[in-house]
Amino acid sequence: MPTTEEDRDGKNRNFDLIRRGSKQPTPWGTATFIGLRLLDLPWQYHLLRNGAAEGALSAVGLPFLVGGTQTTAATLAAKGISWLAPLDLPLPRLILLAMATGSTLKQILWQTCLSQEEFPPSAAALVSGYNTLINTANTLLLVCASTSSLGSRGPRVLVLGTELPLSVVVGSLAYLVGITTETLSEIQRIRFKKDPRNEGKLCKVGLWSWARHINYFGYALWRGGYCMVASGWIGGLAMGLFQGWDLGSRASDTLEEYCSNKYGEQWLQFKRDVPYRIVPGIF
């Protein structure tokens, strides 16, 4: 059920960590966000490489997978990307670490270059904590023998000398498409808004002509792809649908109300021109 907060007029609003309409710089919030997001990377590597994930699973009586790294390291060297070999991770774990890294860099780009909204340290800590929690859950799902996508039956694809389940390949593609969609749409929007000719106008160009909150679609897609790599088809679909439901109800409801109040008739026309809220052609 969406979390709500009460406005000054006594009406309940969907909870939103972003302070819409407030353009004040928040250097402490930005510093908090960057620091916490960067800390997630050595934490995920520690879980994936140093036996911490296996230890956590053993502590609660769950079985875990043990993967070698020799084949991956040799193939990386043969492909001319031996600089990844010192990470000493089998390919599936290397993919998961790359996903954690990509999402961290994307979110730092968003906060430092693409977002104009106030972002206090408390909100920065909550958003960072949520991302680290979900990333950690995905790492544990991959390592756990009972939930790992690597134990699934079905077609396999040979990638860099390693046979990967089809769900890992599809999940990786979904991640790439999703994070590219989210990033590109936000770049398009900030460029539109910085053009003096567009002052007071809604961004309806590029990907924003596909859905009113196309960046949310990108986020849900890459989050689902990340989980699919870790835990297979069911886990990936469940995560993608959950993120889509959350963004399609709580987050987009708040943003729709804000835009309606700010843009008035412009927003009503935008809804007529772009009838899809998040998923182009569907919802």
Coordinates of C-alpha atoms in Angstrom, one line a residue, residues 2 5 14 26 52 66 89 94 98 111 114 147 150 192 213 239 249 275-276:
P2 CA 1.5 3.4 -0.9
E5 CA 2.0 12.1 4.0
N14 CA 1.8 9.7 -1.6
T26 CA 22.0 20.3 -1.2
A52 CA 31.0 -13.4 2.9
V66 CA 31.0 -22.6 -5.3
L89 CA 35.3 -13.7 -10.1
L94 CA 31.4 -10.6 -12.6
A98 CA 29.2 -4.9 -13.3
Q111 CA 22.3 13.4 -8.6
L114 CA 20.6 15.5 -14.1
T147 CA 17.5 -19.7 -5.6
L150 CA 22.8 -20.9 -12.4
F192 CA 15.2 20.4 -22.9
H213 CA 7.2 8.6 -17.0
M239 CA 11.0 -7.7 -9.2
S249 CA 1.0 3.9 -8.2
P275 CA -1.8 8.3 -23.0
Y276 CA 0.7 5.8 -21.6

